mmCIF file of C-alpha atoms and ligand atoms in Angstrom:
data_model
loop_
_atom_site.group_PDB
_atom_site.id
_atom_site.type_symbol
_atom_site.label_atom_id
_atom_site.label_comp_id
_atom_site.label_asym_id
_atom_site.label_seq_id
_atom_site.Cartn_x
_atom_site.Cartn_y
_atom_site.Cartn_z
ATOM 1 C CA UNK A 1 -5.532 -22.716 9.800
ATOM 2 C CA UNK A 2 -6.622 -19.394 8.229
ATOM 3 C CA UNK A 3 -4.024 -16.976 7.597
ATOM 4 C CA UNK A 4 -5.126 -13.280 7.488
ATOM 5 C CA UNK A 5 -3.027 -11.091 5.478
ATOM 6 C CA UNK A 6 -3.763 -7.213 5.209
ATOM 7 C CA UNK A 7 -3.114 -5.687 1.973
ATOM 8 C CA UNK A 8 -2.909 -2.016 0.914
ATOM 9 C CA UNK A 9 -5.149 -1.547 -2.129
ATOM 10 C CA UNK A 10 -3.779 1.417 -3.218
ATOM 11 C CA UNK A 11 -0.379 -0.078 -3.521
ATOM 12 C CA UNK A 12 -0.602 -3.841 -2.991
ATOM 13 C CA UNK A 13 2.517 -5.544 -1.455
ATOM 14 C CA UNK A 14 3.436 -7.967 -4.123
ATOM 15 C CA UNK A 15 5.061 -10.602 -1.936
ATOM 16 C CA UNK A 16 1.626 -10.849 0.086
ATOM 17 C CA UNK A 17 -0.122 -11.373 -3.186
ATOM 18 C CA UNK A 18 2.249 -13.997 -4.410
ATOM 19 C CA UNK A 19 1.722 -15.776 -1.199
ATOM 20 C CA UNK A 20 -1.965 -15.940 -1.703
ATOM 21 C CA UNK A 21 -1.483 -16.715 -5.645
ATOM 22 C CA UNK A 22 0.558 -19.701 -4.722
ATOM 23 C CA UNK A 23 -2.168 -21.061 -2.531
ATOM 24 C CA UNK A 24 -4.511 -20.593 -5.528
ATOM 25 C CA UNK A 25 -2.077 -22.479 -7.686
ATOM 26 C CA UNK A 26 -1.714 -25.316 -5.334
ATOM 27 C CA UNK A 27 -5.615 -25.757 -5.019
ATOM 28 C CA UNK A 28 -6.185 -23.848 -1.913
ATOM 29 C CA UNK A 29 -9.009 -21.275 -1.167
ATOM 30 C CA UNK A 30 -8.309 -17.577 -0.840
ATOM 31 C CA UNK A 31 -10.900 -15.052 0.237
ATOM 32 C CA UNK A 32 -10.291 -11.598 -1.416
ATOM 33 C CA UNK A 33 -11.630 -8.128 -1.735
ATOM 34 C CA UNK A 34 -13.258 -6.878 -5.163
ATOM 35 C CA UNK A 35 -14.855 -3.649 -5.828
ATOM 36 C CA UNK A 36 -18.124 -5.311 -5.300
ATOM 37 C CA UNK A 37 -18.009 -7.720 -2.362
ATOM 38 C CA UNK A 38 -15.418 -10.048 -1.070
ATOM 39 C CA UNK A 39 -15.041 -13.261 -2.898
ATOM 40 C CA UNK A 40 -14.027 -16.754 -1.931
ATOM 41 C CA UNK A 41 -11.807 -17.969 -4.811
ATOM 42 C CA UNK A 42 -10.141 -21.155 -6.405
ATOM 43 C CA UNK A 43 -8.412 -22.025 -9.573
ATOM 44 C CA UNK A 44 -11.236 -22.143 -12.224
ATOM 45 C CA UNK A 45 -9.677 -25.135 -13.896
ATOM 46 C CA UNK A 46 -9.151 -27.053 -10.672
ATOM 47 C CA UNK A 47 -12.297 -29.308 -10.047
ATOM 48 C CA UNK A 48 -11.389 -30.431 -6.531
ATOM 49 C CA UNK A 49 -10.429 -26.659 -5.505
ATOM 50 C CA UNK A 50 -13.891 -25.496 -6.746
ATOM 51 C CA UNK A 51 -15.738 -28.178 -4.849
ATOM 52 C CA UNK A 52 -14.108 -26.927 -1.815
ATOM 53 C CA UNK A 53 -15.775 -23.414 -2.119
ATOM 54 C CA UNK A 54 -19.175 -25.193 -2.088
ATOM 55 C CA UNK A 55 -18.305 -27.051 1.137
ATOM 56 C CA UNK A 56 -16.912 -23.998 2.798
ATOM 57 C CA UNK A 57 -20.044 -21.692 2.073
ATOM 58 C CA UNK A 58 -22.557 -24.414 2.533
ATOM 59 C CA UNK A 59 -23.438 -23.568 -1.093
ATOM 60 C CA UNK A 60 -26.111 -25.488 -2.893
ATOM 61 C CA UNK A 61 -24.455 -27.266 -6.047
ATOM 62 C CA UNK A 62 -26.917 -26.045 -8.344
ATOM 63 C CA UNK A 63 -25.666 -22.488 -7.859
ATOM 64 C CA UNK A 64 -22.952 -21.708 -10.323
ATOM 65 C CA UNK A 65 -19.835 -19.467 -9.780
ATOM 66 C CA UNK A 66 -18.509 -16.449 -11.553
ATOM 67 C CA UNK A 67 -15.102 -16.855 -13.274
ATOM 68 C CA UNK A 68 -12.944 -13.725 -12.665
ATOM 69 C CA UNK A 69 -10.097 -12.854 -15.251
ATOM 70 C CA UNK A 70 -7.533 -10.247 -15.094
ATOM 71 C CA UNK A 71 -6.709 -9.946 -18.997
ATOM 72 C CA UNK A 72 -9.076 -9.998 -21.910
ATOM 73 C CA UNK A 73 -7.215 -12.710 -23.673
ATOM 74 C CA UNK A 74 -8.006 -14.981 -20.710
ATOM 75 C CA UNK A 75 -11.653 -15.191 -22.034
ATOM 76 C CA UNK A 76 -10.722 -17.266 -25.064
ATOM 77 C CA UNK A 77 -9.905 -20.317 -22.801
ATOM 78 C CA UNK A 78 -13.232 -20.015 -21.236
ATOM 79 C CA UNK A 79 -16.018 -19.258 -23.759
ATOM 80 C CA UNK A 80 -16.945 -20.606 -27.311
ATOM 81 C CA UNK A 81 -17.436 -17.510 -28.712
ATOM 82 C CA UNK A 82 -17.590 -13.627 -27.901
ATOM 83 C CA UNK A 83 -20.600 -12.115 -29.481
ATOM 84 C CA UNK A 84 -20.244 -8.505 -30.826
ATOM 85 C CA UNK A 85 -22.410 -7.197 -27.927
ATOM 86 C CA UNK A 86 -20.041 -8.559 -25.460
ATOM 87 C CA UNK A 87 -17.020 -7.084 -26.855
ATOM 88 C CA UNK A 88 -18.813 -3.691 -26.807
ATOM 89 C CA UNK A 89 -19.864 -4.026 -23.243
ATOM 90 C CA UNK A 90 -16.322 -5.440 -22.295
ATOM 91 C CA UNK A 91 -14.713 -2.307 -23.837
ATOM 92 C CA UNK A 92 -16.908 -0.021 -21.960
ATOM 93 C CA UNK A 93 -17.359 -1.501 -18.561
ATOM 94 C CA UNK A 94 -14.356 -3.778 -17.748
ATOM 95 C CA UNK A 95 -12.704 -3.846 -15.670
ATOM 96 C CA UNK A 96 -15.839 -3.427 -13.225
ATOM 97 C CA UNK A 97 -18.767 -4.632 -11.708
ATOM 98 C CA UNK A 98 -20.484 -6.340 -14.924
ATOM 99 C CA UNK A 99 -20.606 -10.223 -15.195
ATOM 100 C CA UNK A 100 -21.416 -11.443 -18.643
ATOM 101 C CA UNK A 101 -22.873 -14.978 -19.639
ATOM 102 C CA UNK A 102 -21.358 -16.959 -22.367
ATOM 103 C CA UNK A 103 -21.555 -20.433 -23.806
ATOM 104 C CA UNK A 104 -18.840 -22.277 -22.079
ATOM 105 C CA UNK A 105 -15.688 -23.839 -23.492
ATOM 106 C CA UNK A 106 -15.099 -27.532 -22.684
ATOM 107 C CA UNK A 107 -12.154 -26.420 -20.365
ATOM 108 C CA UNK A 108 -14.468 -24.990 -17.826
ATOM 109 C CA UNK A 109 -15.569 -27.810 -15.426
ATOM 110 C CA UNK A 110 -19.064 -28.341 -14.796
ATOM 111 C CA UNK A 111 -18.892 -28.112 -11.187
ATOM 112 C CA UNK A 112 -18.273 -24.388 -11.842
ATOM 113 C CA UNK A 113 -21.329 -23.907 -13.907
ATOM 114 C CA UNK A 114 -23.618 -26.235 -11.972
ATOM 115 C CA UNK A 115 -24.018 -28.613 -15.097
ATOM 116 C CA UNK A 116 -24.931 -25.675 -17.263
ATOM 117 C CA UNK A 117 -23.319 -25.119 -20.788
ATOM 118 C CA UNK A 118 -22.971 -21.443 -19.971
ATOM 119 C CA UNK A 119 -20.273 -19.552 -17.850
ATOM 120 C CA UNK A 120 -20.324 -16.210 -16.023
ATOM 121 C CA UNK A 121 -17.369 -14.164 -16.443
ATOM 122 C CA UNK A 122 -16.148 -10.817 -14.735
ATOM 123 C CA UNK A 123 -13.068 -8.783 -14.722
ATOM 124 C CA UNK A 124 -12.807 -6.902 -11.414
ATOM 125 C CA UNK A 125 -11.206 -3.545 -11.113
ATOM 126 C CA UNK A 126 -9.998 -3.832 -7.457
ATOM 127 C CA UNK A 127 -6.110 -3.813 -7.606
ATOM 128 C CA UNK A 128 -5.858 -6.581 -5.226
ATOM 129 C CA UNK A 129 -8.260 -8.807 -7.155
ATOM 130 C CA UNK A 130 -6.622 -7.951 -10.233
ATOM 131 C CA UNK A 131 -2.992 -8.772 -9.178
ATOM 132 C CA UNK A 132 -4.112 -12.018 -7.450
ATOM 133 C CA UNK A 133 -5.514 -13.418 -10.715
ATOM 134 C CA UNK A 134 -2.469 -12.166 -12.523
ATOM 135 C CA UNK A 135 -0.031 -13.733 -10.411
ATOM 136 C CA UNK A 136 -1.785 -16.903 -10.020
ATOM 137 C CA UNK A 137 -1.836 -17.129 -13.775
ATOM 138 C CA UNK A 138 -5.208 -18.817 -13.979
ATOM 139 C CA UNK A 139 -8.656 -17.533 -13.781
ATOM 140 C CA UNK A 140 -10.318 -17.590 -10.321
ATOM 141 C CA UNK A 141 -13.881 -18.842 -9.528
ATOM 142 C CA UNK A 142 -15.431 -16.949 -6.871
ATOM 143 C CA UNK A 143 -18.864 -16.491 -5.164
ATOM 144 C CA UNK A 144 -19.253 -14.050 -2.391
ATOM 145 C CA UNK A 145 -17.287 -14.801 0.761
ATOM 146 C CA UNK A 146 -20.250 -15.447 3.089
ATOM 147 C CA UNK A 147 -21.921 -18.525 4.424
ATOM 148 C CA UNK A 148 -24.696 -19.265 1.926
ATOM 149 C CA UNK A 149 -27.743 -17.190 2.721
ATOM 150 C CA UNK A 150 -26.133 -14.572 4.846
ATOM 151 C CA UNK A 151 -25.618 -10.989 3.453
ATOM 152 C CA UNK A 152 -22.650 -10.906 1.181
ATOM 153 C CA UNK A 153 -19.339 -9.494 2.870
ATOM 154 C CA UNK A 154 -18.268 -5.825 2.239
ATOM 155 C CA UNK A 155 -15.370 -5.953 4.851
ATOM 156 C CA UNK A 156 -12.638 -8.506 5.618
ATOM 157 C CA UNK A 157 -14.196 -8.641 9.223
ATOM 158 C CA UNK A 158 -17.363 -10.121 7.652
ATOM 159 C CA UNK A 159 -15.436 -12.745 5.816
ATOM 160 C CA UNK A 160 -13.639 -13.512 9.221
ATOM 161 C CA UNK A 161 -16.975 -13.959 10.853
ATOM 162 C CA UNK A 162 -18.358 -16.457 8.283
ATOM 163 C CA UNK A 163 -15.397 -18.261 6.886
ATOM 164 C CA UNK A 164 -12.351 -18.290 9.400
ATOM 165 C CA UNK A 165 -11.200 -21.704 9.633
ATOM 166 C CA UNK A 166 -12.636 -22.679 6.291
ATOM 167 C CA UNK A 167 -10.458 -21.105 3.896
ATOM 168 C CA UNK A 168 -6.584 -21.081 3.492
ATOM 169 C CA UNK A 169 -6.167 -17.205 3.316
ATOM 170 C CA UNK A 170 -8.331 -14.142 3.881
ATOM 171 C CA UNK A 171 -6.823 -10.913 2.205
ATOM 172 C CA UNK A 172 -7.976 -7.755 4.148
ATOM 173 C CA UNK A 173 -8.068 -5.156 1.653
ATOM 174 C CA UNK A 174 -10.474 -2.869 3.561
ATOM 175 C CA UNK A 175 -14.210 -1.922 2.616
ATOM 176 C CA UNK A 176 -15.401 -2.556 -0.945
ATOM 177 C CA UNK A 177 -16.392 0.416 -2.804
ATOM 178 C CA UNK A 178 -19.699 -0.652 -4.417
ATOM 179 C CA UNK A 179 -21.113 -3.102 -1.756
ATOM 180 C CA UNK A 180 -23.573 -5.065 -3.767
ATOM 181 C CA UNK A 181 -22.764 -7.864 -6.185
ATOM 182 C CA UNK A 182 -21.953 -7.202 -9.793
ATOM 183 C CA UNK A 183 -24.578 -7.106 -12.459
ATOM 184 C CA UNK A 184 -25.292 -10.218 -14.156
ATOM 185 C CA UNK A 185 -26.302 -9.947 -18.009
ATOM 186 C CA UNK A 186 -27.223 -13.253 -19.858
ATOM 187 C CA UNK A 187 -26.086 -12.594 -23.530
ATOM 188 C CA UNK A 188 -27.151 -16.102 -24.630
ATOM 189 C CA UNK A 189 -30.607 -15.087 -25.445
ATOM 190 C CA UNK A 190 -31.828 -12.783 -28.420
ATOM 191 C CA UNK A 191 -32.336 -9.850 -26.074
ATOM 192 C CA UNK A 192 -29.823 -9.694 -23.338
ATOM 193 C CA UNK A 193 -31.470 -10.014 -19.857
ATOM 194 C CA UNK A 194 -30.371 -8.707 -16.486
ATOM 195 C CA UNK A 195 -30.344 -11.740 -14.081
ATOM 196 C CA UNK A 196 -29.211 -9.866 -11.125
ATOM 197 C CA UNK A 197 -29.144 -5.879 -10.798
ATOM 198 C CA UNK A 198 -26.079 -4.246 -9.664
ATOM 199 C CA UNK A 199 -23.940 -1.070 -10.076
ATOM 200 C CA UNK A 200 -23.826 -1.361 -14.022
ATOM 201 C CA UNK A 201 -27.465 -0.366 -14.266
ATOM 202 C CA UNK A 202 -30.179 -1.205 -16.819
ATOM 203 C CA UNK A 203 -30.006 2.425 -17.975
ATOM 204 C CA UNK A 204 -26.204 2.309 -18.526
ATOM 205 C CA UNK A 205 -26.557 -1.063 -20.512
ATOM 206 C CA UNK A 206 -29.259 0.330 -22.836
ATOM 207 C CA UNK A 207 -27.308 3.312 -23.536
ATOM 208 C CA UNK A 208 -24.433 1.026 -24.859
ATOM 209 C CA UNK A 209 -26.311 -1.953 -26.323
ATOM 210 C CA UNK A 210 -29.969 -0.847 -26.998
ATOM 211 C CA UNK A 211 -32.615 -3.240 -25.964
ATOM 212 C CA UNK A 212 -32.091 -5.023 -22.575
ATOM 213 C CA UNK A 213 -34.612 -6.712 -20.354
ATOM 214 C CA UNK A 214 -34.918 -7.409 -16.751
ATOM 215 C CA UNK A 215 -35.873 -10.923 -15.726
ATOM 216 C CA UNK A 216 -39.202 -10.732 -14.313
ATOM 217 C CA UNK A 217 -38.594 -12.700 -11.278
ATOM 218 C CA UNK A 218 -36.134 -10.270 -9.959
ATOM 219 C CA UNK A 219 -38.445 -8.393 -7.565
ATOM 220 C CA UNK A 220 -41.052 -10.962 -6.878
ATOM 221 C CA UNK A 221 -40.974 -14.285 -5.061
ATOM 222 C CA UNK A 222 -39.637 -17.064 -7.313
ATOM 223 C CA UNK A 223 -41.426 -20.276 -7.937
ATOM 224 C CA UNK A 224 -40.316 -23.361 -6.036
ATOM 225 C CA UNK A 225 -39.418 -25.379 -9.190
ATOM 226 C CA UNK A 226 -37.383 -22.438 -10.825
ATOM 227 C CA UNK A 227 -34.484 -23.901 -12.528
ATOM 228 C CA UNK A 228 -31.943 -21.244 -11.827
ATOM 229 C CA UNK A 229 -30.319 -19.282 -14.485
ATOM 230 C CA UNK A 230 -29.123 -17.180 -11.890
ATOM 231 C CA UNK A 231 -29.539 -19.018 -8.536
ATOM 232 C CA UNK A 232 -29.665 -15.742 -6.574
ATOM 233 C CA UNK A 233 -33.242 -15.688 -7.929
ATOM 234 C CA UNK A 234 -33.947 -18.912 -6.252
ATOM 235 C CA UNK A 235 -32.689 -18.915 -2.881
ATOM 236 C CA UNK A 236 -33.547 -16.761 0.145
ATOM 237 C CA UNK A 237 -30.573 -14.503 0.418
ATOM 238 C CA UNK A 238 -28.793 -11.710 2.093
ATOM 239 C CA UNK A 239 -30.906 -12.495 5.283
ATOM 240 C CA UNK A 240 -29.893 -11.288 8.594
ATOM 241 C CA UNK A 241 -31.351 -13.225 11.602
ATOM 242 C CA UNK A 242 -34.062 -10.810 12.214
ATOM 243 C CA UNK A 243 -37.325 -10.699 10.123
ATOM 244 C CA UNK A 244 -37.059 -7.698 7.708
ATOM 245 C CA UNK A 245 -40.148 -5.852 6.580
ATOM 246 C CA UNK A 246 -39.914 -3.264 3.864
ATOM 247 C CA UNK A 247 -42.229 -0.227 4.211
ATOM 248 C CA UNK A 248 -43.478 1.285 1.062
ATOM 249 C CA UNK A 249 -45.167 4.390 0.012
ATOM 250 C CA UNK A 250 -44.570 8.148 0.116
ATOM 251 C CA UNK A 251 -41.652 8.985 2.231
ATOM 252 C CA UNK A 252 -43.432 10.930 4.778
ATOM 253 C CA UNK A 253 -45.930 8.185 5.273
ATOM 254 C CA UNK A 254 -43.294 5.536 5.445
ATOM 255 C CA UNK A 255 -41.740 7.272 8.380
ATOM 256 C CA UNK A 256 -44.985 7.693 10.266
ATOM 257 C CA UNK A 257 -45.980 3.927 9.522
ATOM 258 C CA UNK A 258 -42.359 2.923 10.832
ATOM 259 C CA UNK A 259 -42.832 4.870 13.927
ATOM 260 C CA UNK A 260 -46.171 3.168 14.659
ATOM 261 C CA UNK A 261 -44.844 -0.367 13.895
ATOM 262 C CA UNK A 262 -42.047 0.169 16.154
ATOM 263 C CA UNK A 263 -44.358 1.239 18.964
ATOM 264 C CA UNK A 264 -46.440 -1.750 18.331
ATOM 265 C CA UNK A 265 -43.595 -4.183 18.355
ATOM 266 C CA UNK A 266 -41.958 -2.650 21.532
ATOM 267 C CA UNK A 267 -45.321 -3.163 23.289
ATOM 268 C CA UNK A 268 -44.828 -6.994 22.488
ATOM 269 C CA UNK A 269 -41.497 -6.817 24.023
ATOM 270 C CA UNK A 270 -39.537 -6.930 20.849
ATOM 271 C CA UNK A 271 -36.112 -5.446 20.074
ATOM 272 C CA UNK A 272 -36.770 -3.274 16.970
ATOM 273 C CA UNK A 273 -34.206 -2.061 14.148
ATOM 274 C CA UNK A 274 -34.851 0.721 11.805
ATOM 275 C CA UNK A 275 -32.993 1.037 8.522
ATOM 276 C CA UNK A 276 -33.176 4.848 8.114
ATOM 277 C CA UNK A 277 -31.580 7.423 5.889
ATOM 278 C CA UNK A 278 -29.853 10.668 6.253
ATOM 279 C CA UNK A 279 -32.907 12.348 5.208
ATOM 280 C CA UNK A 280 -35.255 10.602 7.886
ATOM 281 C CA UNK A 281 -33.155 9.383 10.843
ATOM 282 C CA UNK A 282 -33.735 12.307 13.245
ATOM 283 C CA UNK A 283 -37.448 11.613 13.075
ATOM 284 C CA UNK A 284 -37.458 8.363 14.651
ATOM 285 C CA UNK A 285 -36.979 8.347 18.522
ATOM 286 C CA UNK A 286 -37.377 4.538 19.568
ATOM 287 C CA UNK A 287 -35.819 1.327 18.491
ATOM 288 C CA UNK A 288 -32.240 0.719 17.075
ATOM 289 C CA UNK A 289 -31.765 3.478 14.330
ATOM 290 C CA UNK A 290 -29.110 2.753 11.791
ATOM 291 C CA UNK A 291 -28.605 5.163 8.788
ATOM 292 C CA UNK A 292 -27.904 3.163 5.813
ATOM 293 C CA UNK A 293 -26.982 6.190 3.488
ATOM 294 C CA UNK A 294 -28.125 9.337 1.846
ATOM 295 C CA UNK A 295 -31.074 9.550 -0.632
ATOM 296 C CA UNK A 296 -29.410 11.992 -2.769
ATOM 297 C CA UNK A 297 -26.439 9.771 -3.222
ATOM 298 C CA UNK A 298 -27.766 6.244 -3.523
ATOM 299 C CA UNK A 299 -24.595 4.477 -4.373
ATOM 300 C CA UNK A 300 -24.084 5.178 -0.452
ATOM 301 C CA UNK A 301 -26.951 3.134 0.407
ATOM 302 C CA UNK A 302 -25.691 0.094 -1.886
ATOM 303 C CA UNK A 303 -22.277 0.463 -0.149
ATOM 304 C CA UNK A 304 -23.762 0.171 3.375
ATOM 305 C CA UNK A 305 -26.701 -2.237 2.949
ATOM 306 C CA UNK A 306 -25.092 -5.565 3.722
ATOM 307 C CA UNK A 307 -22.971 -4.034 6.563
ATOM 308 C CA UNK A 308 -26.067 -2.643 8.150
ATOM 309 C CA UNK A 309 -27.953 -5.852 8.021
ATOM 310 C CA UNK A 310 -25.030 -7.322 9.876
ATOM 311 C CA UNK A 311 -25.023 -4.576 12.488
ATOM 312 C CA UNK A 312 -28.617 -5.295 13.175
ATOM 313 C CA UNK A 313 -27.732 -9.038 13.846
ATOM 314 C CA UNK A 314 -25.112 -7.861 16.269
ATOM 315 C CA UNK A 315 -27.279 -5.711 17.937
ATOM 316 C CA UNK A 316 -29.647 -8.816 18.261
ATOM 317 C CA UNK A 317 -32.866 -7.116 16.995
ATOM 318 C CA UNK A 318 -35.892 -9.371 16.451
ATOM 319 C CA UNK A 319 -37.389 -7.462 13.587
ATOM 320 C CA UNK A 320 -36.050 -4.840 11.124
ATOM 321 C CA UNK A 321 -38.216 -2.007 9.408
ATOM 322 C CA UNK A 322 -36.495 -0.715 6.177
ATOM 323 C CA UNK A 323 -37.429 2.187 4.305
ATOM 324 C CA UNK A 324 -37.995 1.497 0.627
ATOM 325 C CA UNK A 325 -36.289 3.149 -2.303
ATOM 326 C CA UNK A 326 -36.850 4.014 -5.911
ATOM 327 C CA UNK A 327 -36.391 1.309 -8.522
ATOM 328 C CA UNK A 328 -34.447 3.221 -10.982
ATOM 329 C CA UNK A 329 -30.630 3.035 -11.525
ATOM 330 C CA UNK A 330 -28.590 1.433 -8.654
ATOM 331 C CA UNK A 331 -32.269 1.659 -6.860
ATOM 332 C CA UNK A 332 -33.070 -1.498 -8.626
ATOM 333 C CA UNK A 333 -29.997 -3.454 -7.246
ATOM 334 C CA UNK A 334 -30.767 -1.928 -3.664
ATOM 335 C CA UNK A 335 -34.483 -2.975 -3.759
ATOM 336 C CA UNK A 336 -33.626 -6.514 -5.170
ATOM 337 C CA UNK A 337 -31.224 -7.298 -2.173
ATOM 338 C CA UNK A 338 -33.702 -5.684 0.209
ATOM 339 C CA UNK A 339 -36.662 -7.723 -1.142
ATOM 340 C CA UNK A 340 -34.466 -10.851 -0.793
ATOM 341 C CA UNK A 341 -33.399 -9.961 2.772
ATOM 342 C CA UNK A 342 -37.154 -9.317 3.723
ATOM 343 C CA UNK A 343 -38.282 -12.587 1.758
ATOM 344 C CA UNK A 344 -40.454 -10.205 -0.242
ATOM 345 C CA UNK A 345 -42.407 -8.942 2.869
ATOM 346 C CA UNK A 346 -43.721 -5.501 2.395
ATOM 347 C CA UNK A 347 -45.997 -3.220 4.505
ATOM 348 C CA UNK A 348 -47.735 -0.551 2.731
ATOM 349 C CA UNK A 349 -47.680 2.867 4.542
ATOM 350 C CA UNK A 350 -50.698 4.313 2.114
ATOM 351 C CA UNK A 351 -53.260 2.714 4.399
ATOM 352 C CA UNK A 352 -55.393 -0.557 3.920
ATOM 353 C CA UNK A 353 -56.897 -1.120 0.470
ATOM 354 C CA UNK A 354 -60.650 -0.590 0.583
HETATM 355 P P1 AMP B 1 -22.586 -14.946 -5.828
HETATM 356 O O1 AMP B 1 -21.988 -13.806 -6.573
HETATM 357 O O2 AMP B 1 -22.220 -15.584 -4.718
HETATM 358 O O3 AMP B 1 -24.152 -14.758 -5.828
HETATM 359 O O4 AMP B 1 -22.719 -16.065 -6.974
HETATM 360 C C1 AMP B 1 -22.383 -15.861 -8.656
HETATM 361 C C2 AMP B 1 -23.734 -15.390 -9.111
HETATM 362 O O5 AMP B 1 -23.399 -15.506 -10.467
HETATM 363 C C3 AMP B 1 -24.848 -16.251 -8.821
HETATM 364 O O6 AMP B 1 -25.979 -15.546 -8.367
HETATM 365 C C4 AMP B 1 -25.233 -17.137 -10.135
HETATM 366 O O7 AMP B 1 -26.594 -17.018 -10.475
HETATM 367 C C5 AMP B 1 -24.567 -16.209 -11.254
HETATM 368 N N1 AMP B 1 -24.134 -17.027 -12.229
HETATM 369 C C6 AMP B 1 -22.836 -17.738 -12.312
HETATM 370 N N2 AMP B 1 -22.786 -18.613 -13.417
HETATM 371 C C7 AMP B 1 -23.993 -18.329 -14.061
HETATM 372 C C8 AMP B 1 -24.366 -19.023 -15.385
HETATM 373 N N3 AMP B 1 -23.773 -19.920 -16.143
HETATM 374 N N4 AMP B 1 -25.691 -18.571 -15.524
HETATM 375 C C9 AMP B 1 -26.348 -17.631 -14.936
HETATM 376 N N5 AMP B 1 -25.890 -17.143 -13.886
HETATM 377 C C10 AMP B 1 -24.689 -17.457 -13.376
HETATM 378 MG MG1 MG B 2 -23.552 -14.659 -3.037
#
């Protein structure tokens, strides 16, 4: 049986947190909110508990988990060394949506790291996540609390949809602030590499530590035999049931193209979803139109993206046409998740190439 507990994130009820913390200590699974998305967590030092995460999610075993900590000192149990650049980044961005990759200590089980000698670590800022880790008195390993392949959960209702009956506790702490998963930065290479873009952006990282690269596979279809450094790169991810197409080009042309594509699909008897923005939504007349956010405040688009994908599934659309976004700042994270949801299918609004 899954117990659902509602906790106030502005003033968490400590007895409810302690109830969930005890479940973690005893080797159980707790789904909990973070500022990015909901996580499904277990004691990082308990191999059997970690295995249960993979089973509950249907997650491939070669996809490693992020270890979540509440206090800086906890890192010294988990890693071989903390490079200077990591120290600088931790000071600037922790707690927050930045995951750093280190060489792992012996204490971290290989089931957690998918057999790799590196470990991903993050300190979440969400008060519920922070308190849960603190009261459990162990680091908590947690991937996103969705069934593998589905859009990440940004509200407890999404976790209930995917994992009710498969975890011991679901903490309902309301909607997540950021809405896309943490930035994953690999510090084990000479030049740090972003393996997954998030709300701590390339621009922000470069300002603090200088040279940072983006893994070239982030925005294009990965090769079949890719050995995942960050498995988000390997698997089709974040996918709603409908086929998603990203329509690219100049915004005015994009709107026009989506109108045409919608007409065409409706003629075939398909149910069409349109992922629109505050700036464009009134220009669409047909199809199921959902506004994902405001182009002038791209953080609103990140926050709503996964929820909107789930809403289209509820409406039972066959195909979704999504407007595209700029690749800078948080736009890189938005486009990376959209590309994965679409299986990298794009339609140009700029007309056929000659
Ligand atoms: P999730 O947030 O559910 O997608 O799961 C955790 C993410 O962290 C995955 O995409 C992993 O690729 C990434 N990750 C965890 N551990 C490592 C590691 N040791 N090296 C590279 N990426 C990692
Ligand atoms: Mg995930």
